[in-house]
PDB file of C-alpha atoms in Angstrom:
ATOM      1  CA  UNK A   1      10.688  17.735 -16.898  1.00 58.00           C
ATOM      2  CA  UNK A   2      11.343  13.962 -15.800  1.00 66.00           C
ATOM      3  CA  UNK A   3      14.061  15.192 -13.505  1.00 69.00           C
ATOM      4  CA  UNK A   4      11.121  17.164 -11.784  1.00 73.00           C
ATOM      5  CA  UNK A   5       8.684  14.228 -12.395  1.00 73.00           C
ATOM      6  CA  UNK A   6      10.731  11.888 -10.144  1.00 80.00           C
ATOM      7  CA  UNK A   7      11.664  14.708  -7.636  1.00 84.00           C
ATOM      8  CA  UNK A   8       7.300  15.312  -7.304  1.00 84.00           C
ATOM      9  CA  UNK A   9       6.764  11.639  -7.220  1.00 86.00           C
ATOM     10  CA  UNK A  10       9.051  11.478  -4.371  1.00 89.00           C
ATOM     11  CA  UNK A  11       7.036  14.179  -1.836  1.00 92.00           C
ATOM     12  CA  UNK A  12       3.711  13.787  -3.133  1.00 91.00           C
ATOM     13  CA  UNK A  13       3.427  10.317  -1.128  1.00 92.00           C
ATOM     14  CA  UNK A  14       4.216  12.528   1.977  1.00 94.00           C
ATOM     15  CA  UNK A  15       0.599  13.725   1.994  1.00 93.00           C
ATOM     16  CA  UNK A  16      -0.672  10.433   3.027  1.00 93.00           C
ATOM     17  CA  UNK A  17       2.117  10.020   5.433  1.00 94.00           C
ATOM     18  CA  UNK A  18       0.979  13.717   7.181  1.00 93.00           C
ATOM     19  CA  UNK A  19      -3.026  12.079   7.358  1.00 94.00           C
ATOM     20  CA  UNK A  20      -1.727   9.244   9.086  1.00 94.00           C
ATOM     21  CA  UNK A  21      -0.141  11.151  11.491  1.00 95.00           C
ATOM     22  CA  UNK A  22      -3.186  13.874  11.963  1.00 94.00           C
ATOM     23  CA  UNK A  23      -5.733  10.762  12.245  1.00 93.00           C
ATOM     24  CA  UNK A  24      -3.523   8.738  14.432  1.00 93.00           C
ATOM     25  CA  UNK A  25      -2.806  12.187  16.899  1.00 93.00           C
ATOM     26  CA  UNK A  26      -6.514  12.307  17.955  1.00 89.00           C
ATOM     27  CA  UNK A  27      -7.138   8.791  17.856  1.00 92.00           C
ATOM     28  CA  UNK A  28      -4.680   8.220  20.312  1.00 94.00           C
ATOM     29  CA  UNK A  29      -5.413  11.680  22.272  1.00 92.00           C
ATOM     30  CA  UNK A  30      -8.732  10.498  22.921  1.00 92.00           C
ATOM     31  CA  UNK A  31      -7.620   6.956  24.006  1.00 93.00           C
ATOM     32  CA  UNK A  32      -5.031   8.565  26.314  1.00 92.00           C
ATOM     33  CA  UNK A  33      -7.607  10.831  28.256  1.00 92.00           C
ATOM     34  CA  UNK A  34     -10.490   8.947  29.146  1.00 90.00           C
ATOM     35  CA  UNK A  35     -12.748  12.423  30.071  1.00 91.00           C
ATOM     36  CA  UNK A  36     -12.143  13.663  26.281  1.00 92.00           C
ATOM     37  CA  UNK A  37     -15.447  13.066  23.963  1.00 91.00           C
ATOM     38  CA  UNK A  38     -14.428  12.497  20.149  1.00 91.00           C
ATOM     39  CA  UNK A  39     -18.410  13.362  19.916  1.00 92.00           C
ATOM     40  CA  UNK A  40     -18.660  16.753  22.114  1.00 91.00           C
ATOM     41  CA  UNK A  41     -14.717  17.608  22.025  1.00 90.00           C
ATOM     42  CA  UNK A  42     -12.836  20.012  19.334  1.00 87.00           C
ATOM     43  CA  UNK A  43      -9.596  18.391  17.757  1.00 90.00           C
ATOM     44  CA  UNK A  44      -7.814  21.380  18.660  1.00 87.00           C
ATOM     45  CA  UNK A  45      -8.346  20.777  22.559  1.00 88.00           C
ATOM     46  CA  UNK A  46      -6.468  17.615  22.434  1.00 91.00           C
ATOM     47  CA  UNK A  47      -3.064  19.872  22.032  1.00 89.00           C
ATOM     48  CA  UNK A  48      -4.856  22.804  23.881  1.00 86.00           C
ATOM     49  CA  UNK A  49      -2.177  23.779  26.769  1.00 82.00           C
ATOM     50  CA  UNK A  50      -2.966  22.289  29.551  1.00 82.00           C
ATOM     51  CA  UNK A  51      -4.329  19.176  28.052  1.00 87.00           C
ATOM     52  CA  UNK A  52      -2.943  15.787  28.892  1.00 88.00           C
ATOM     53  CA  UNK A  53      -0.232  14.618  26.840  1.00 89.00           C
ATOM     54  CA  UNK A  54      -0.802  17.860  24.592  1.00 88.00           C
ATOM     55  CA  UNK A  55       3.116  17.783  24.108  1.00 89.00           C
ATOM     56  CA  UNK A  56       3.072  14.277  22.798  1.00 91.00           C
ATOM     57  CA  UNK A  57       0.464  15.216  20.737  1.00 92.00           C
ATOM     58  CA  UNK A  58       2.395  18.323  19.139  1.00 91.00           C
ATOM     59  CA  UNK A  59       5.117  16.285  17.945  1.00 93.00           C
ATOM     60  CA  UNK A  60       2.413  14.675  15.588  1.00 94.00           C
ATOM     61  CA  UNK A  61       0.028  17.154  14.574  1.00 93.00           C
ATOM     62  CA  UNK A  62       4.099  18.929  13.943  1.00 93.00           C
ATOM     63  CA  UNK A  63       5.139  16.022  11.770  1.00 95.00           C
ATOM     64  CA  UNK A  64       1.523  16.405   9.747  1.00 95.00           C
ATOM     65  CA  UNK A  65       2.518  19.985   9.080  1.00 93.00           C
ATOM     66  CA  UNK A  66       5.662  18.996   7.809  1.00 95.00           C
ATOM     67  CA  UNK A  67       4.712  16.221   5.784  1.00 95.00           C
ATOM     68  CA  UNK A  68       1.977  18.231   4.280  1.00 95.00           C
ATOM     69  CA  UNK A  69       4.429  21.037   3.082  1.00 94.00           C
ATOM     70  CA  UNK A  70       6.518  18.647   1.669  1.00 95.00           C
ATOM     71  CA  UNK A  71       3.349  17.648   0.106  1.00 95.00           C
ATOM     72  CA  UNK A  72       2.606  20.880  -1.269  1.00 94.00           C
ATOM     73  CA  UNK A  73       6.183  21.247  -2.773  1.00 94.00           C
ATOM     74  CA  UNK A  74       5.411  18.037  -4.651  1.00 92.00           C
ATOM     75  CA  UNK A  75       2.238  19.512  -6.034  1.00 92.00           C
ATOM     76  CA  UNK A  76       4.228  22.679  -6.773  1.00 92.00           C
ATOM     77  CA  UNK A  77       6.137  20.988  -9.409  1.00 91.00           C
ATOM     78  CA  UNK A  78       3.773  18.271 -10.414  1.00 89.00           C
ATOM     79  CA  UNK A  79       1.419  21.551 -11.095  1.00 87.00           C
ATOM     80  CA  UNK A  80       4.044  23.775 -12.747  1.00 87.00           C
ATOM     81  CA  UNK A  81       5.706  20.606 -14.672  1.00 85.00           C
ATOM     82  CA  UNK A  82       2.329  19.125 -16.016  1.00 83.00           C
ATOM     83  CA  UNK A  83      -0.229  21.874 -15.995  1.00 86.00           C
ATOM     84  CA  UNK A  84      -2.254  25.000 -16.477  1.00 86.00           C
ATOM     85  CA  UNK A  85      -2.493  28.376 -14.833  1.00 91.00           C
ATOM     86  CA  UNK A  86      -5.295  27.282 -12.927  1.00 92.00           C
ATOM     87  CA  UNK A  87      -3.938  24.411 -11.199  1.00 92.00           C
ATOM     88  CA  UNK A  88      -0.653  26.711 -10.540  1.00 93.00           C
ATOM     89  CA  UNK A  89      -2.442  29.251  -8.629  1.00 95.00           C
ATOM     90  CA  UNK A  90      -4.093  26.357  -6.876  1.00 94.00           C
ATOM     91  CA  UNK A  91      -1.064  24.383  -5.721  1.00 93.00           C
ATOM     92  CA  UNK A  92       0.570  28.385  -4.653  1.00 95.00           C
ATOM     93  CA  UNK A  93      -2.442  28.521  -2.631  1.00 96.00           C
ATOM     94  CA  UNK A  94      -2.111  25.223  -0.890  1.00 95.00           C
ATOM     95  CA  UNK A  95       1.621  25.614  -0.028  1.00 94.00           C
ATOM     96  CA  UNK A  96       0.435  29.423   1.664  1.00 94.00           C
ATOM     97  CA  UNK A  97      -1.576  27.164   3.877  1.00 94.00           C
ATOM     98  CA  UNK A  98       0.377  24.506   4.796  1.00 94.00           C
ATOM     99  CA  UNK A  99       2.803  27.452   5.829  1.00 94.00           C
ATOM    100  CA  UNK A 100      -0.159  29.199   7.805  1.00 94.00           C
ATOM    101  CA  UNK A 101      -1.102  26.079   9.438  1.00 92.00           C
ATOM    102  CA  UNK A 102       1.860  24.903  10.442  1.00 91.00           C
ATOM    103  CA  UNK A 103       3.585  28.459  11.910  1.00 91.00           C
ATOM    104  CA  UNK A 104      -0.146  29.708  13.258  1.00 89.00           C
ATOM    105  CA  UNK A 105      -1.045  26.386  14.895  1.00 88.00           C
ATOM    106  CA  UNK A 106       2.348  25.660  16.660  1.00 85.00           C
ATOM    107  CA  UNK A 107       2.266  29.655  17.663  1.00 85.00           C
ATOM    108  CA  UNK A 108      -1.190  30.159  18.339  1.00 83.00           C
ATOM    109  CA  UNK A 109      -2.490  26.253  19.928  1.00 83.00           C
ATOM    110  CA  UNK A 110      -5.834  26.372  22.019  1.00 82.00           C
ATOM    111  CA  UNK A 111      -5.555  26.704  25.824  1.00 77.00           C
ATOM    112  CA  UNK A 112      -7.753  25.825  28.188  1.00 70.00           C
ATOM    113  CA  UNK A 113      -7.609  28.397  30.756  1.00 62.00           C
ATOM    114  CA  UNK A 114      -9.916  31.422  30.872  1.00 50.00           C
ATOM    115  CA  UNK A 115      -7.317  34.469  30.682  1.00 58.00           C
ATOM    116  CA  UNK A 116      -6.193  33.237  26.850  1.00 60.00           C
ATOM    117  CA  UNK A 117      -8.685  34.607  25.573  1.00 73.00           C
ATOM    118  CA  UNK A 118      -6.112  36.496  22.806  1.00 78.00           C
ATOM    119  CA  UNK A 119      -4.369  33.257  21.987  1.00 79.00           C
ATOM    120  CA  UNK A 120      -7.619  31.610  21.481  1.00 79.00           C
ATOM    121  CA  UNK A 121      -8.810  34.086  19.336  1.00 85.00           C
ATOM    122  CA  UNK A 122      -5.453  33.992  17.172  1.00 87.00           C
ATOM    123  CA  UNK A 123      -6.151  30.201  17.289  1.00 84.00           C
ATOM    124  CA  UNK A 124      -9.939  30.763  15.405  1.00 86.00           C
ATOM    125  CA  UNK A 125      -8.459  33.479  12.883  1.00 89.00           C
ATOM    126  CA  UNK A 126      -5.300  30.215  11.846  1.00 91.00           C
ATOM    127  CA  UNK A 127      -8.131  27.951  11.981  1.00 88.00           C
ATOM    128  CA  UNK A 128     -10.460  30.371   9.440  1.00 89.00           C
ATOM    129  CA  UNK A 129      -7.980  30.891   7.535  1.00 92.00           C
ATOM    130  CA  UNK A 130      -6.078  27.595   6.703  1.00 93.00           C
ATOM    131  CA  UNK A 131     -10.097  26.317   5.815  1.00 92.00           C
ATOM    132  CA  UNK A 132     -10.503  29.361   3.558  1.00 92.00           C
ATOM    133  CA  UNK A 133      -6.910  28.471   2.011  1.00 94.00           C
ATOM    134  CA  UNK A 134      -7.691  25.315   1.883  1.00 94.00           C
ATOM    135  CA  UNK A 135     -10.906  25.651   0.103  1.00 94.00           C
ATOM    136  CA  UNK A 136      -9.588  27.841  -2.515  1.00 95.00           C
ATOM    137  CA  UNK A 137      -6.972  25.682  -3.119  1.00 95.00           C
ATOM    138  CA  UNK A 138      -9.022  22.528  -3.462  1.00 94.00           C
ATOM    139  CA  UNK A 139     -11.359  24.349  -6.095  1.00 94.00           C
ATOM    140  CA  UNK A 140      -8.902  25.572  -8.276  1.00 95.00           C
ATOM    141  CA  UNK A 141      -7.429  22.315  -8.811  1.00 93.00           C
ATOM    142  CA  UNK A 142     -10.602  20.516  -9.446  1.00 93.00           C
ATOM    143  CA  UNK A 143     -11.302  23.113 -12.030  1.00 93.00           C
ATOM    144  CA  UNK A 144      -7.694  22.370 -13.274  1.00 91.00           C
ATOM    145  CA  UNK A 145      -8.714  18.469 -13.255  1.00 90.00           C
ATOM    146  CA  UNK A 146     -11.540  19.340 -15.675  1.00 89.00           C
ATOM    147  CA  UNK A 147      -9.883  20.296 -18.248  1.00 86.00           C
ATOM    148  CA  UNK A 148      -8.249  17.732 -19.011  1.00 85.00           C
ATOM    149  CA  UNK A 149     -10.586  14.643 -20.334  1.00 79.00           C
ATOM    150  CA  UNK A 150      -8.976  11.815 -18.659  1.00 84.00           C
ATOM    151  CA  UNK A 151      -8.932  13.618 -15.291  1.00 86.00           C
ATOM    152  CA  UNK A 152     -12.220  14.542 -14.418  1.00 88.00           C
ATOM    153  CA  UNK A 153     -12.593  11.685 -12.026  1.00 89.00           C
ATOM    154  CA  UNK A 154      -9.832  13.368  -9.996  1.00 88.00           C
ATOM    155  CA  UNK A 155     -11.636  16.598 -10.589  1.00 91.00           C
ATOM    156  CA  UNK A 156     -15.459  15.069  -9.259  1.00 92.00           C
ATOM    157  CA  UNK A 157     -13.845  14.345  -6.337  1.00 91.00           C
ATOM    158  CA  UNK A 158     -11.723  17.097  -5.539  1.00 92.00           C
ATOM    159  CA  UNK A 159     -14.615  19.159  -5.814  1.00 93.00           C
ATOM    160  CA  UNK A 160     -17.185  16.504  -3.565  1.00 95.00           C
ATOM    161  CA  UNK A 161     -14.385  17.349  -1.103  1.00 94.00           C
ATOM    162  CA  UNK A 162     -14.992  21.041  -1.163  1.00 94.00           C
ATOM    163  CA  UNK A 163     -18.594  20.775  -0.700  1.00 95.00           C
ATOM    164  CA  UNK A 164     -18.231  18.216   2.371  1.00 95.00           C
ATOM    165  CA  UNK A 165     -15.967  20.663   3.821  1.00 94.00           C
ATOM    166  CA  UNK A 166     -17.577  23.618   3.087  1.00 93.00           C
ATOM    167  CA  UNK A 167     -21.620  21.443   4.460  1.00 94.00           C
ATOM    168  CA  UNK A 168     -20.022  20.624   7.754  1.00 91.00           C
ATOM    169  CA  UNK A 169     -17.445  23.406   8.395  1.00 87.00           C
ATOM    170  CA  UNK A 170     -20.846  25.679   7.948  1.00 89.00           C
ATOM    171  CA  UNK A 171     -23.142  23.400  10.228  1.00 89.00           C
ATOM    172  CA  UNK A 172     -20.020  23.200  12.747  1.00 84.00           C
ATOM    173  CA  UNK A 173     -20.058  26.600  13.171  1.00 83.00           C
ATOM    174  CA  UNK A 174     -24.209  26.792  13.577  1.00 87.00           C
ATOM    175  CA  UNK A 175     -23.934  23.908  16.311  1.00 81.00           C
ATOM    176  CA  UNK A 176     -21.297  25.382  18.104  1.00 76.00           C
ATOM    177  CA  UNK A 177     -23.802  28.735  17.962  1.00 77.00           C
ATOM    178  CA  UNK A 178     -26.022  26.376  19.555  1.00 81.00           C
ATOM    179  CA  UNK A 179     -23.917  24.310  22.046  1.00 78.00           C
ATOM    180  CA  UNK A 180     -24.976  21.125  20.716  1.00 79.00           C
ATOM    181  CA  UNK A 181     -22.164  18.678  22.326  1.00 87.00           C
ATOM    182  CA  UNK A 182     -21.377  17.038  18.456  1.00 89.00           C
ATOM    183  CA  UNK A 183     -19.056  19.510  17.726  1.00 88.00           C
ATOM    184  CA  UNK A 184     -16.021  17.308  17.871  1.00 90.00           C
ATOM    185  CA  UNK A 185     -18.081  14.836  15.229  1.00 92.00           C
ATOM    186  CA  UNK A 186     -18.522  17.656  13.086  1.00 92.00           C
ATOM    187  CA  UNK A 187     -15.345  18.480  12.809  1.00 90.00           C
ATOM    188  CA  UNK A 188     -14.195  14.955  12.193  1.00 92.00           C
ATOM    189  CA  UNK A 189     -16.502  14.524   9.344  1.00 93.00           C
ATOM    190  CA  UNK A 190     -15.074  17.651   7.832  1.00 92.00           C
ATOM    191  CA  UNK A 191     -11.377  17.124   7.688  1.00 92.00           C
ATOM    192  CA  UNK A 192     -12.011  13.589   6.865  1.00 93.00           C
ATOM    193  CA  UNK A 193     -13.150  14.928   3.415  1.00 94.00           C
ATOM    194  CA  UNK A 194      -9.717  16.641   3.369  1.00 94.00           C
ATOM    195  CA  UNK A 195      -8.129  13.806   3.832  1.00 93.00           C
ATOM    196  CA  UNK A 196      -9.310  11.421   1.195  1.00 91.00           C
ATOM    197  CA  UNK A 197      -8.693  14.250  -1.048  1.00 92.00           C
ATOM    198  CA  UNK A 198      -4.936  13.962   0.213  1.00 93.00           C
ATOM    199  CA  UNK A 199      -4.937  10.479  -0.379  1.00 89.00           C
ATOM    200  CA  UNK A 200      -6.734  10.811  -3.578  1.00 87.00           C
ATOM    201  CA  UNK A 201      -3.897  13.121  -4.827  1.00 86.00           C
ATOM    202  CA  UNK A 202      -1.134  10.873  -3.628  1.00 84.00           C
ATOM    203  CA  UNK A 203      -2.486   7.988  -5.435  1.00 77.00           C
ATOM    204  CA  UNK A 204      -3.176   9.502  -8.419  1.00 69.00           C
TER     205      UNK A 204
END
């Protein structure tokens, strides 16, 4: 067990390391391309083909996926080392999305022009479904954190972070029903949860 203690406290860290690199890619998308609104603008159209500097951008949002699965492999043992069946099946969970996220995203990225209309849609099933992974994930291990008395703090905010993401991943999708140009905001506020949660974890 302490062999696989030192081996999980090893790739946990990585999970911040993958945020800075998903923060910093659309930080320094939208500073590169002076039309793109960080208000109005999905994430996703900052690596969209036929964006500027969308290949740039892939090596980063590529090093995030690969950070985060090393990430998940760390909570894969740190999970099966440490605790119960609950937080198992929610670290399994997380590792199935890192591994749809990072196959689906770098197969299926947004494009901008009008005849990818297949790609796009394959791009909004990955993006459904890494959220929905996600989610599940997220609550299993703050139900995990409950059980145990000195980490319920870890569980409170685990599962703040599931409501914030489930809140604003719901009103993203009504405003983009709408058209209301905050889209891009909306989405920001919602993986931001994520990642606090990641940084959470990797502190802990």
């Amino acid at each position: 067990m302490k062999g696989i203690d030192k081996v999980s406290k090893v790739l946990v860290p990585f999970g911040m390391a993958g945020s800075v690199f998903y923060i910093g890619h659309f930080i320094l998308g939208a500073a590169l391309w002076p039309e793109y609104s960080s208000i109005a603008d999905s994430v996703s159209l900052l690596t969209a083909d036929g964006s500027p500097h969308a290949s740039f951008l892939h090596v980063l949002t590529f090093l995030f996926g690969i950070c985060q699965l090393i990430f998940a492999t760390g909570m894969i043992l740190t999970c099966f080392s440490r605790y119960g069946r609950i937080m198992r099946a929610g670290a399994l969970v997380y590792i199935i999305m890192t591994v749809v996220s990072l196959v689906g995203f770098n197969i299926f990225p947004m494009a901008n022009n009008v005849d990818a209309g297949l790609q796009n849609s394959l791009h909004l099933v990955t993006n459904t479904a890494v959220i929905f992974f996600t989610m599940i994930s997220m609550y299993l291990v703050s139900v995990g954190f409950f059980a145990f008395e000195k980490m319920r703090t870890m569980g409170i905010v685990s599962l703040i972070a599931v409501i914030g993401i489930a809140f604003f991943g719901i009103f993203h999708a009504l405003v983009g029903v709408q058209g209301a140009p905050i889209q891009g905001l909306i989405q920001r506020i919602s993986t931001s949860f994520y990642h606090v949660y990641v940084f959470f974890i990797s502190f802990s």
